[in-house]
Short mmCIF file of N, CA and C in Angstrom, two decimals:
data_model
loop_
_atom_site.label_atom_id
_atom_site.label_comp_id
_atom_site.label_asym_id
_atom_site.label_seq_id
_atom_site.Cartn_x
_atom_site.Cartn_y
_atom_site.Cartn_z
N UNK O 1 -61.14 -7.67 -105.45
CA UNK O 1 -60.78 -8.01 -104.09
C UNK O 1 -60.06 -9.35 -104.06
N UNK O 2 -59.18 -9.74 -103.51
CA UNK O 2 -58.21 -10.52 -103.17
C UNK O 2 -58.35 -11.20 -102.08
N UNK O 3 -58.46 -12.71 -102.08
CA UNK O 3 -59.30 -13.32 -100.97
C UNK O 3 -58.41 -13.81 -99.78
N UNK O 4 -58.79 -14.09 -98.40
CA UNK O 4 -58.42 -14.29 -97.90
C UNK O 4 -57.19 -15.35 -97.85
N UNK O 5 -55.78 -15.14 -97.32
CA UNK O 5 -54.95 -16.30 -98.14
C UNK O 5 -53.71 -15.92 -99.29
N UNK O 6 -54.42 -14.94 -99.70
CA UNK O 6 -53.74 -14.56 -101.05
C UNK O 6 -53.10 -15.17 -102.09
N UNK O 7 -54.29 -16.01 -102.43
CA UNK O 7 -53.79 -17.05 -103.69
C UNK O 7 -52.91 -18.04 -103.46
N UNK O 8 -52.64 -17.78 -102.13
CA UNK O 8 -51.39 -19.35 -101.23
C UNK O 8 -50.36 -18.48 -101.27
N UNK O 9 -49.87 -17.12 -101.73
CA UNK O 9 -48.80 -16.82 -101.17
C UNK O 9 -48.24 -16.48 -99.91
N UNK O 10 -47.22 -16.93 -99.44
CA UNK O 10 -46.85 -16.82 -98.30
C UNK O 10 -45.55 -15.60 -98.03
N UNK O 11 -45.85 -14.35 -97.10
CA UNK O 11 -44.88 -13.88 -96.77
C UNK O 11 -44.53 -13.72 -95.56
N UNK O 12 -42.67 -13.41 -95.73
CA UNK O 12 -42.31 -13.58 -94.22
C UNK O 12 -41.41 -12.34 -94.22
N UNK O 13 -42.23 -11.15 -93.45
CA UNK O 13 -41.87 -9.41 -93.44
C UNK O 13 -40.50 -9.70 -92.93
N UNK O 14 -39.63 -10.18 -92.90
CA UNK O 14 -38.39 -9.32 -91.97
C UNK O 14 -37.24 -8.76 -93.18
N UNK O 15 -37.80 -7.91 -93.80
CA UNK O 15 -36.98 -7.32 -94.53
C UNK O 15 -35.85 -6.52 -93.90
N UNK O 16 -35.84 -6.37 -92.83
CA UNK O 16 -35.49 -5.08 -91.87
C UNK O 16 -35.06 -6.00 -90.76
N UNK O 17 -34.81 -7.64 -90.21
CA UNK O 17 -34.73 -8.09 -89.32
C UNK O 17 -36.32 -8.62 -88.81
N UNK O 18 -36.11 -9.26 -87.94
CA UNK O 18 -37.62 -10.13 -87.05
C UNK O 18 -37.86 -9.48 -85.92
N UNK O 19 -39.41 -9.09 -85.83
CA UNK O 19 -39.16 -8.57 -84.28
C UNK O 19 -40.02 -9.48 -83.80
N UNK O 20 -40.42 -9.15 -82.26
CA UNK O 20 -41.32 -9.88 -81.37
C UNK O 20 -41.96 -10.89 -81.84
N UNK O 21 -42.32 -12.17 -81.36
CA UNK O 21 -41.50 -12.86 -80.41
C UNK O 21 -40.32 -13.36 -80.69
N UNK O 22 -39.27 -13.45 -82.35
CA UNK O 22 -38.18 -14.41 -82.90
C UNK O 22 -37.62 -12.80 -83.13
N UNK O 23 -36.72 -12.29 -82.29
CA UNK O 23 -35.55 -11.35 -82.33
C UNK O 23 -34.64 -11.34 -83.10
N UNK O 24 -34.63 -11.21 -84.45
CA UNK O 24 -33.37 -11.32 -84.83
C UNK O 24 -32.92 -10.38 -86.36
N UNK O 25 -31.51 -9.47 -85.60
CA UNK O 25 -31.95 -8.43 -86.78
C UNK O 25 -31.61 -8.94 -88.24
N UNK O 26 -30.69 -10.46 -88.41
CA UNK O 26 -29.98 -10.89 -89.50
C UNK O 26 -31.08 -11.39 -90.30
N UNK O 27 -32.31 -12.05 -89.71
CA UNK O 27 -33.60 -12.55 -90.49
C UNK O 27 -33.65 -11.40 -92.13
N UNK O 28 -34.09 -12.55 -92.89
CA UNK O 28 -34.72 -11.94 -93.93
C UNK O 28 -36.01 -12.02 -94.64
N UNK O 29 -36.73 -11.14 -95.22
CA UNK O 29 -38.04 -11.60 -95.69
C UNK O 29 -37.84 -12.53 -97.01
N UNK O 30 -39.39 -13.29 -96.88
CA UNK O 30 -39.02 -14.17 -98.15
C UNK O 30 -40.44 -13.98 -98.83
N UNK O 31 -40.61 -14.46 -100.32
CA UNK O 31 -41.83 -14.61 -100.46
C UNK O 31 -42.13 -15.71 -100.86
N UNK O 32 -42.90 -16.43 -101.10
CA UNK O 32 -43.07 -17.87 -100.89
C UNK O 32 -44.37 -18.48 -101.86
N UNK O 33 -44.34 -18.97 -103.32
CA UNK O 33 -44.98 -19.15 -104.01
C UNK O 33 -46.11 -18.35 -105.09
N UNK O 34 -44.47 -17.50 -105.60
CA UNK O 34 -44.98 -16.91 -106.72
C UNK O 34 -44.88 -17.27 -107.79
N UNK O 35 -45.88 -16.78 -109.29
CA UNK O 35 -46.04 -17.76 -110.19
C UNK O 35 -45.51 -16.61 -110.87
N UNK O 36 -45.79 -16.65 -112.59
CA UNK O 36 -46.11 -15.64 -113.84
C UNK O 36 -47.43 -15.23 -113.25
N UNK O 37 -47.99 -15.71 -113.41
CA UNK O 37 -49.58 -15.43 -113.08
C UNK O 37 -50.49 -14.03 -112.10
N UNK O 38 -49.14 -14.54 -110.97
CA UNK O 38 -48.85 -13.57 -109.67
C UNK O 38 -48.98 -12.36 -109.70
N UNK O 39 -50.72 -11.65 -109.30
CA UNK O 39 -50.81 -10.16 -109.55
C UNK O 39 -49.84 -9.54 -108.43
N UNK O 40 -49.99 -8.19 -108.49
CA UNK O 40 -49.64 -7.51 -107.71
C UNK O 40 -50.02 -6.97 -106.66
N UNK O 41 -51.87 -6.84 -106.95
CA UNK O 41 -52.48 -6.88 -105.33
C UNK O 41 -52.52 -8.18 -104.80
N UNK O 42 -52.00 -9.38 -105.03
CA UNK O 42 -51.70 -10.55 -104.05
C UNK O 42 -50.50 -10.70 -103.19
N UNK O 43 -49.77 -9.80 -103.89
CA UNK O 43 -48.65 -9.96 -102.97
C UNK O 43 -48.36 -8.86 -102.22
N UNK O 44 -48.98 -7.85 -102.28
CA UNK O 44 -49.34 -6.30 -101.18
C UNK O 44 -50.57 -7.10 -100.17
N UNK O 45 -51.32 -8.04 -100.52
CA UNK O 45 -52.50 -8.48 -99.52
C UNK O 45 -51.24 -9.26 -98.66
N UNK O 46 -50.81 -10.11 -99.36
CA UNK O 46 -50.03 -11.44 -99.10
C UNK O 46 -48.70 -10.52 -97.89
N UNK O 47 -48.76 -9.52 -97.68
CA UNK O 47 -47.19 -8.79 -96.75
C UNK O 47 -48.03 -7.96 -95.80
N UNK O 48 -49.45 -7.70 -96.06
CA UNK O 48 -50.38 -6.84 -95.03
C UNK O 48 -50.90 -8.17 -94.05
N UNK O 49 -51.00 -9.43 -94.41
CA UNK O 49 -51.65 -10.22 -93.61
C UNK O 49 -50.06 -11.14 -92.92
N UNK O 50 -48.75 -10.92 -93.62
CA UNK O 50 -47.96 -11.38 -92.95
C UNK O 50 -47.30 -10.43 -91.42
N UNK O 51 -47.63 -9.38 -91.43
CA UNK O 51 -47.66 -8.67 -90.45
C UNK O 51 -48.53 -8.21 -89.32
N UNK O 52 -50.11 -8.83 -90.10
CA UNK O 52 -50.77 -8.98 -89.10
C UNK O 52 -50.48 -10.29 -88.11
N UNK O 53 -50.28 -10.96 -88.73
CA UNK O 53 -49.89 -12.19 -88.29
C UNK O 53 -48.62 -12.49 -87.55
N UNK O 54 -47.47 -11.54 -87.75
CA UNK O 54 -46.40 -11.64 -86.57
C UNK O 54 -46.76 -10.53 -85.47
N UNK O 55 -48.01 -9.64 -85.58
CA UNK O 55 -48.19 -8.85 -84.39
C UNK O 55 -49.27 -10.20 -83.82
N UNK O 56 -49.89 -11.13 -84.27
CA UNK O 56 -50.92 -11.98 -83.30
C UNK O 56 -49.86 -12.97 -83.04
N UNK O 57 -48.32 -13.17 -83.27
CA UNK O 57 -47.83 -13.85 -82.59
C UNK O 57 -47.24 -13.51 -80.83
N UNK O 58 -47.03 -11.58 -81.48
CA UNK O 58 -46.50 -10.99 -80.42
C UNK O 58 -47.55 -10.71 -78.94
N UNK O 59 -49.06 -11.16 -79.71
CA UNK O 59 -50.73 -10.44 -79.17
C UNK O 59 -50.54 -12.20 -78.27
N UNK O 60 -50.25 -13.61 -78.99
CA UNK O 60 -50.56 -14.47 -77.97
C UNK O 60 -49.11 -14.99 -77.05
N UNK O 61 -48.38 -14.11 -77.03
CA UNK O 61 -46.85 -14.38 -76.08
C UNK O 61 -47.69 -13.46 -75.17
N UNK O 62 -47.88 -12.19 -75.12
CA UNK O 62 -48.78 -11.61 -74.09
C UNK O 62 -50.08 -12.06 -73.39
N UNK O 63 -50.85 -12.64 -74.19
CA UNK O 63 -51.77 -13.45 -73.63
C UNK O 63 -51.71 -14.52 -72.51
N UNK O 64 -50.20 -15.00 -73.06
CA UNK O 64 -49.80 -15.90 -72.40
C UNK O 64 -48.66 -15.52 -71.22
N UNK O 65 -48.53 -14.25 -71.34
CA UNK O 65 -47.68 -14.08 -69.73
C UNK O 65 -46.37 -14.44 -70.35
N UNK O 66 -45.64 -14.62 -71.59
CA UNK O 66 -44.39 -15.38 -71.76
C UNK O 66 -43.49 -13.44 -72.01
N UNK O 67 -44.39 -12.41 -71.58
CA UNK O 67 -43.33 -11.49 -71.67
C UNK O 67 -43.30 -10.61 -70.69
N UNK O 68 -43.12 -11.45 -69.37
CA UNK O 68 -43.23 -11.08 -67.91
C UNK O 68 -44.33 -10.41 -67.80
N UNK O 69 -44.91 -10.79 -66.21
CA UNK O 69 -46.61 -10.28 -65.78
C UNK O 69 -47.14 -11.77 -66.05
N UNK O 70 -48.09 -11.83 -65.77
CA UNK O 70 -49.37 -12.42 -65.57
C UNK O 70 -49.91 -12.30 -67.01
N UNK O 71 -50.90 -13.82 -67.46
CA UNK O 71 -51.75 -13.90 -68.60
C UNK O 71 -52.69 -13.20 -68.50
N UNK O 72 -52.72 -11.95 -69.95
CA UNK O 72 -54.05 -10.98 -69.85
C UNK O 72 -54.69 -11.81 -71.11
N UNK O 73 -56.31 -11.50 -70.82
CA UNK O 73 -57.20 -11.58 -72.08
C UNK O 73 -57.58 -10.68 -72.75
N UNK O 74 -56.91 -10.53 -73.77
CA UNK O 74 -57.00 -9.22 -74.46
C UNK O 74 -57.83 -9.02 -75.54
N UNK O 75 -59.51 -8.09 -75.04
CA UNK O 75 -60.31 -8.17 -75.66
C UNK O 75 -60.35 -6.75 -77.23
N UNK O 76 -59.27 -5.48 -77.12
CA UNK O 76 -59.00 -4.78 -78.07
C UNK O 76 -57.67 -4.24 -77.87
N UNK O 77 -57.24 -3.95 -79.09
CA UNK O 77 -56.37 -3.40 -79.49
C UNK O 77 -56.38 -1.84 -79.78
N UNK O 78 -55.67 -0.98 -78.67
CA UNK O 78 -55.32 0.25 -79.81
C UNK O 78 -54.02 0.58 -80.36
N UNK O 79 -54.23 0.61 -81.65
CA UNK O 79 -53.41 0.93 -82.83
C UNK O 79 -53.56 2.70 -83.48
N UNK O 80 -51.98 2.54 -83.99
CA UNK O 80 -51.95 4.56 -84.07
C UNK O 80 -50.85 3.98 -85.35
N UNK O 81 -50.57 5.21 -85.89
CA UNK O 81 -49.51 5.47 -86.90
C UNK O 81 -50.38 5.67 -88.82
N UNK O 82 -49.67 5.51 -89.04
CA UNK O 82 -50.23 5.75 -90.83
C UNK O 82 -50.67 4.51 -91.37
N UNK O 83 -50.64 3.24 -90.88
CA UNK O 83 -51.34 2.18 -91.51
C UNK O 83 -52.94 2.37 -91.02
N UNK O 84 -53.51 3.57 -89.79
CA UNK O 84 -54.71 3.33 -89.66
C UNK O 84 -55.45 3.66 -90.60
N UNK O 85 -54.32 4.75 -91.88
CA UNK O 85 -55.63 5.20 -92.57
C UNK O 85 -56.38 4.15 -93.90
N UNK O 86 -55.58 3.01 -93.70
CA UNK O 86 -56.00 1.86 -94.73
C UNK O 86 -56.91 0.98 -93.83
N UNK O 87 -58.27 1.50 -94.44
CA UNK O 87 -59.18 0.62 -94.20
C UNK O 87 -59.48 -1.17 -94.42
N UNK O 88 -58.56 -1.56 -95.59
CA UNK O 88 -58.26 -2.98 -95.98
C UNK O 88 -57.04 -3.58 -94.76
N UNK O 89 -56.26 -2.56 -94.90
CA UNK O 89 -54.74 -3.11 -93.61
C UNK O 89 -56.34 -3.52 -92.28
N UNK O 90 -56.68 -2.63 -91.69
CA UNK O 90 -57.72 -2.64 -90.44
C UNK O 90 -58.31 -3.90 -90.46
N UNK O 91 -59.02 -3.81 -91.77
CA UNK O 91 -60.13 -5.12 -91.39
C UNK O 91 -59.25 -6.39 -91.22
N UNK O 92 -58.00 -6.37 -92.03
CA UNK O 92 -57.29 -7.70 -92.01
C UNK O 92 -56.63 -7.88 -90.67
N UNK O 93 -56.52 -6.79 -90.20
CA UNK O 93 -55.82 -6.74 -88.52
C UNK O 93 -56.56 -7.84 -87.19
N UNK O 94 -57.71 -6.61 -87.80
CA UNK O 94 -58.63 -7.49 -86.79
C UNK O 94 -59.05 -8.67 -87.37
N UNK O 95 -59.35 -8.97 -88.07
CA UNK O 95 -59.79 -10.68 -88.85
C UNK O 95 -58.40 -11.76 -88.23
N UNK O 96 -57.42 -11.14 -88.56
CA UNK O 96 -56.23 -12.03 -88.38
C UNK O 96 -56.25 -12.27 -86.64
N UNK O 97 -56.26 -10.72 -86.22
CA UNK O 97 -55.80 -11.16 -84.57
C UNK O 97 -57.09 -11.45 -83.75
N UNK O 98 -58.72 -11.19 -84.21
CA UNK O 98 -59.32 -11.90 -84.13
C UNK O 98 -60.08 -11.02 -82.26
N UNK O 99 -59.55 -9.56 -82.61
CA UNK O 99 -60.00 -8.66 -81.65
C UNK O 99 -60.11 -7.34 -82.33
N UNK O 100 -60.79 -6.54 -81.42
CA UNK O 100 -61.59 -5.43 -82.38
C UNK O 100 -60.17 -4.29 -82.09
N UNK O 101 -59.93 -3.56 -83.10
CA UNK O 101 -59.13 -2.95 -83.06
C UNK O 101 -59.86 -1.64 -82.90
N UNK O 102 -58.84 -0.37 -82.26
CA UNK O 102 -60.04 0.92 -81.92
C UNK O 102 -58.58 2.11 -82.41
N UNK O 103 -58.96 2.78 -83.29
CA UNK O 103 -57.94 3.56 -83.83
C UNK O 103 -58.22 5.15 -82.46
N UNK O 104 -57.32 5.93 -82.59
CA UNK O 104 -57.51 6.93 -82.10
C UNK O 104 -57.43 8.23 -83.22
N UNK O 105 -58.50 9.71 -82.53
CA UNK O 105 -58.82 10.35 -83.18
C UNK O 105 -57.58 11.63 -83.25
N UNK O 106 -56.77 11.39 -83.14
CA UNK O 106 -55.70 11.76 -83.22
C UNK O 106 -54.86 12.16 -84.64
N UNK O 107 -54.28 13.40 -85.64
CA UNK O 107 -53.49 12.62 -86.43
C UNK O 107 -51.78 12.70 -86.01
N UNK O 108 -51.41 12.58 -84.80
CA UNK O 108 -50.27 12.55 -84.06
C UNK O 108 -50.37 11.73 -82.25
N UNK O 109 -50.85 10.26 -82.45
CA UNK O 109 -50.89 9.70 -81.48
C UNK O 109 -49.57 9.67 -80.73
N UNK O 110 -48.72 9.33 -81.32
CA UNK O 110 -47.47 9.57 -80.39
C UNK O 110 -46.76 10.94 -79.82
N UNK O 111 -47.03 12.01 -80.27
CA UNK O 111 -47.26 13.15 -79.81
C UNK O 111 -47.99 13.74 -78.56
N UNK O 112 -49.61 13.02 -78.79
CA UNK O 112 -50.83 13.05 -77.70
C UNK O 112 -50.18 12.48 -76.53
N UNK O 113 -50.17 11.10 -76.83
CA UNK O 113 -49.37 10.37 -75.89
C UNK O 113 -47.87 11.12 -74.85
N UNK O 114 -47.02 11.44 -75.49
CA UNK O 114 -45.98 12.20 -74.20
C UNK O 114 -47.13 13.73 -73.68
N UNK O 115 -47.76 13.93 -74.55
CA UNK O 115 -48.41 15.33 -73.87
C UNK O 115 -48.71 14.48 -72.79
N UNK O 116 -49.60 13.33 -72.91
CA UNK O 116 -50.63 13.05 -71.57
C UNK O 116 -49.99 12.30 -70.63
N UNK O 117 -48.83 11.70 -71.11
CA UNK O 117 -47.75 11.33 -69.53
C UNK O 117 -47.24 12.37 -69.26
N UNK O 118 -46.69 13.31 -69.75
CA UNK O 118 -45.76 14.74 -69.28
C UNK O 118 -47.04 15.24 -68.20
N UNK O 119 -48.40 15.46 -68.85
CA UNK O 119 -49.31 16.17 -67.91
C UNK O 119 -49.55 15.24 -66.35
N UNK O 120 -49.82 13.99 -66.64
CA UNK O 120 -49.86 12.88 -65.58
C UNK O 120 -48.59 13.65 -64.85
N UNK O 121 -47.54 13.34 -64.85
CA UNK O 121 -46.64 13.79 -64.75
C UNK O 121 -46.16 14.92 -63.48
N UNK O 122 -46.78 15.73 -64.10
CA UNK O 122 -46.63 17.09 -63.72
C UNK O 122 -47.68 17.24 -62.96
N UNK O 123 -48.82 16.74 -63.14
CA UNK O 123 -50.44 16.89 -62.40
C UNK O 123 -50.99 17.93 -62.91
N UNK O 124 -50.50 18.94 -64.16
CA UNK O 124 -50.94 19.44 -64.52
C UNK O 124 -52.85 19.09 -64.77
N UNK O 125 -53.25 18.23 -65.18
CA UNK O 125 -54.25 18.00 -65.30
C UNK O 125 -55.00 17.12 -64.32
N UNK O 126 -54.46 17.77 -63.45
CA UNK O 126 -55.48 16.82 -61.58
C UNK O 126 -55.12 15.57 -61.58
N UNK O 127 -54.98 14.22 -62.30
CA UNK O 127 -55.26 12.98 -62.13
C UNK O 127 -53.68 12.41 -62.26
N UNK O 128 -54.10 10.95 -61.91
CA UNK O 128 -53.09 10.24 -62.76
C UNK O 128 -52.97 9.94 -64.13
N UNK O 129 -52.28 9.02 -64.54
CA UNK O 129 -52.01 8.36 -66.23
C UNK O 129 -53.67 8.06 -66.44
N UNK O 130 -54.16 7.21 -65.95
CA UNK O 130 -55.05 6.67 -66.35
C UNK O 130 -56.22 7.93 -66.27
N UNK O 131 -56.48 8.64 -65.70
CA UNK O 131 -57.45 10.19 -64.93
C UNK O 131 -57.34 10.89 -66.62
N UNK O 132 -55.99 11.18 -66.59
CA UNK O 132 -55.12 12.07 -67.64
C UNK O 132 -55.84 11.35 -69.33
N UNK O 133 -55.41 10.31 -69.36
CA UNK O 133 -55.79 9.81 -70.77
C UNK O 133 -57.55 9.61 -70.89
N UNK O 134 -58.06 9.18 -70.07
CA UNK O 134 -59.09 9.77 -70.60
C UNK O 134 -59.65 10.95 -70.59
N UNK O 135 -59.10 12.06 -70.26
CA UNK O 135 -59.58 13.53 -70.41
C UNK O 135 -59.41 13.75 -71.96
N UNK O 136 -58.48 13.08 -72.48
CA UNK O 136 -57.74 14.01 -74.08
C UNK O 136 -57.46 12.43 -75.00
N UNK O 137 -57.56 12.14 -74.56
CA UNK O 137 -57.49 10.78 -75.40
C UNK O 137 -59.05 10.84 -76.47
N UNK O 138 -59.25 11.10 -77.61
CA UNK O 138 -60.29 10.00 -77.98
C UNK O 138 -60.23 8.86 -79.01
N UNK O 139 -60.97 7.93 -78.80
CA UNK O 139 -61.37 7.25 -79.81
C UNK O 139 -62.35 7.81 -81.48
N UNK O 140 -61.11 7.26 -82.08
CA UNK O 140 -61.40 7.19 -83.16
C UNK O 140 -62.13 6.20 -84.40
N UNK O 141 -62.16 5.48 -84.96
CA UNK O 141 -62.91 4.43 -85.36
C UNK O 141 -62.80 2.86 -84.80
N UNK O 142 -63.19 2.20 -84.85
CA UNK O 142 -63.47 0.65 -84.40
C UNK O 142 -63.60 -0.67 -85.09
N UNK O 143 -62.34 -1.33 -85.76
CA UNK O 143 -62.71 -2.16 -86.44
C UNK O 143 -62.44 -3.77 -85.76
N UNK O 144 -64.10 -4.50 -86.13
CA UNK O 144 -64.39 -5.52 -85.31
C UNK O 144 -63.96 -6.54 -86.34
N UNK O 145 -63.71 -7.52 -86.10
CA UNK O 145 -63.11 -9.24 -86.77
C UNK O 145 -64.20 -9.94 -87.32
N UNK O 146 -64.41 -9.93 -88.69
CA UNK O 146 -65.35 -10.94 -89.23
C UNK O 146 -64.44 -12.47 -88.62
N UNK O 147 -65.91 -13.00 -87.86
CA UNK O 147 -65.77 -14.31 -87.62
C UNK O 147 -65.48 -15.49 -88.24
N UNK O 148 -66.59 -15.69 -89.64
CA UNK O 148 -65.78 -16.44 -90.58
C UNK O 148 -64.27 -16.33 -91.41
N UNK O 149 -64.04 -15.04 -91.56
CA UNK O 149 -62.51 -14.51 -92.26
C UNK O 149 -61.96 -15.01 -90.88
N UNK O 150 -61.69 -14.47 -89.89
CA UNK O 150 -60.83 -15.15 -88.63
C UNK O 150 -60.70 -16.28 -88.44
N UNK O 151 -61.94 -17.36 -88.40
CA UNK O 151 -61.92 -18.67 -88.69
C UNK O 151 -61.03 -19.38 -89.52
N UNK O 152 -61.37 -18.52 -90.54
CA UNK O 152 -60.35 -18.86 -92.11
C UNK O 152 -58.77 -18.63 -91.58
N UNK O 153 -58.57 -17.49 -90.98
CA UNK O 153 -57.16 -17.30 -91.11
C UNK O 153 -56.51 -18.35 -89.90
N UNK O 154 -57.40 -18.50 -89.33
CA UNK O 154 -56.71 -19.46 -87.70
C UNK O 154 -56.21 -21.05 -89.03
N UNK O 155 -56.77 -21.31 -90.02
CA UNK O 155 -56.67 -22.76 -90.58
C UNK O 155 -55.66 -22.50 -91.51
N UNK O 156 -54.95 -21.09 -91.97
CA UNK O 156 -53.60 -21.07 -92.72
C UNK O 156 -52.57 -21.09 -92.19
#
């Protein structure tokens, strides 16, 4: 296991451009203090915690109302796609952003999702959006933020 930090390497994901909150598609990723030494699960830890870490930049611009609306306190996260099925990506999610993340039981959340606005929608299913998603929506697992690892990551 590979500790929190990842041996001091530092990465910066925008291989593909920067998204939320620093827009910019010309950005590039870098990696930032590699040795000989330098395994290879440090620098797969070292690009899973640099992305947790530009979604808790995008988690406190929302917090803070800086992406129109009003400041919410945002006590969980739900998260969907193919990184839920990595249980190491999860725990570092929530450790980093320092809120419990709640996967859905779904293996096509974005799929579920237009079903249950199309039905909102339509009224096919009596209610509104909110009526609608919890009829067919469920929760799937729940991963909560070790306090000391969060601690740790707020001081890198």
């Amino acid at each position: 296991e590979i500790p929190v930090g990842s041996g001091g390497l530092l990465v910066l994901d925008c291989f593909q451009g920067c998204r939320t909150p620093h827009i910019d598609s010309k950005a590039r990723g870098v990696i930032i203090g590699l040795s000989l030494a330098t395994r290879v699960e440090e620098i797969y830890r070292a690009m899973l915690e640099s992305i947790a870490y530009g979604t808790r930049r995008a988690l406190e611009g929302v917090q803070a109302g800086r992406h129109g609306g009003e400041s919410k306190g945002v006590r969980e996260v739900v998260v969907v796609g193919g990184a839920t099925k990595s249980e190491i990506f999860m725990g570092i999610f929530a450790d980093v952003l320092g809120v419990e993340l709640v996967t859905l039981d779904s293996p096509n959340a974005a799929m579920l999702s237009a079903a249950v606005v199309a039905s909102a929608g339509l009224r096919i299913s009596g209610g509104n959006l909110a009526e609608t998603s919890q009829k067919f929506v469920r929760v799937g697992r729940r991963y909560s933020p070790d306090k000391a690892r969060h601690e740790l990551y707020q001081t890198l």
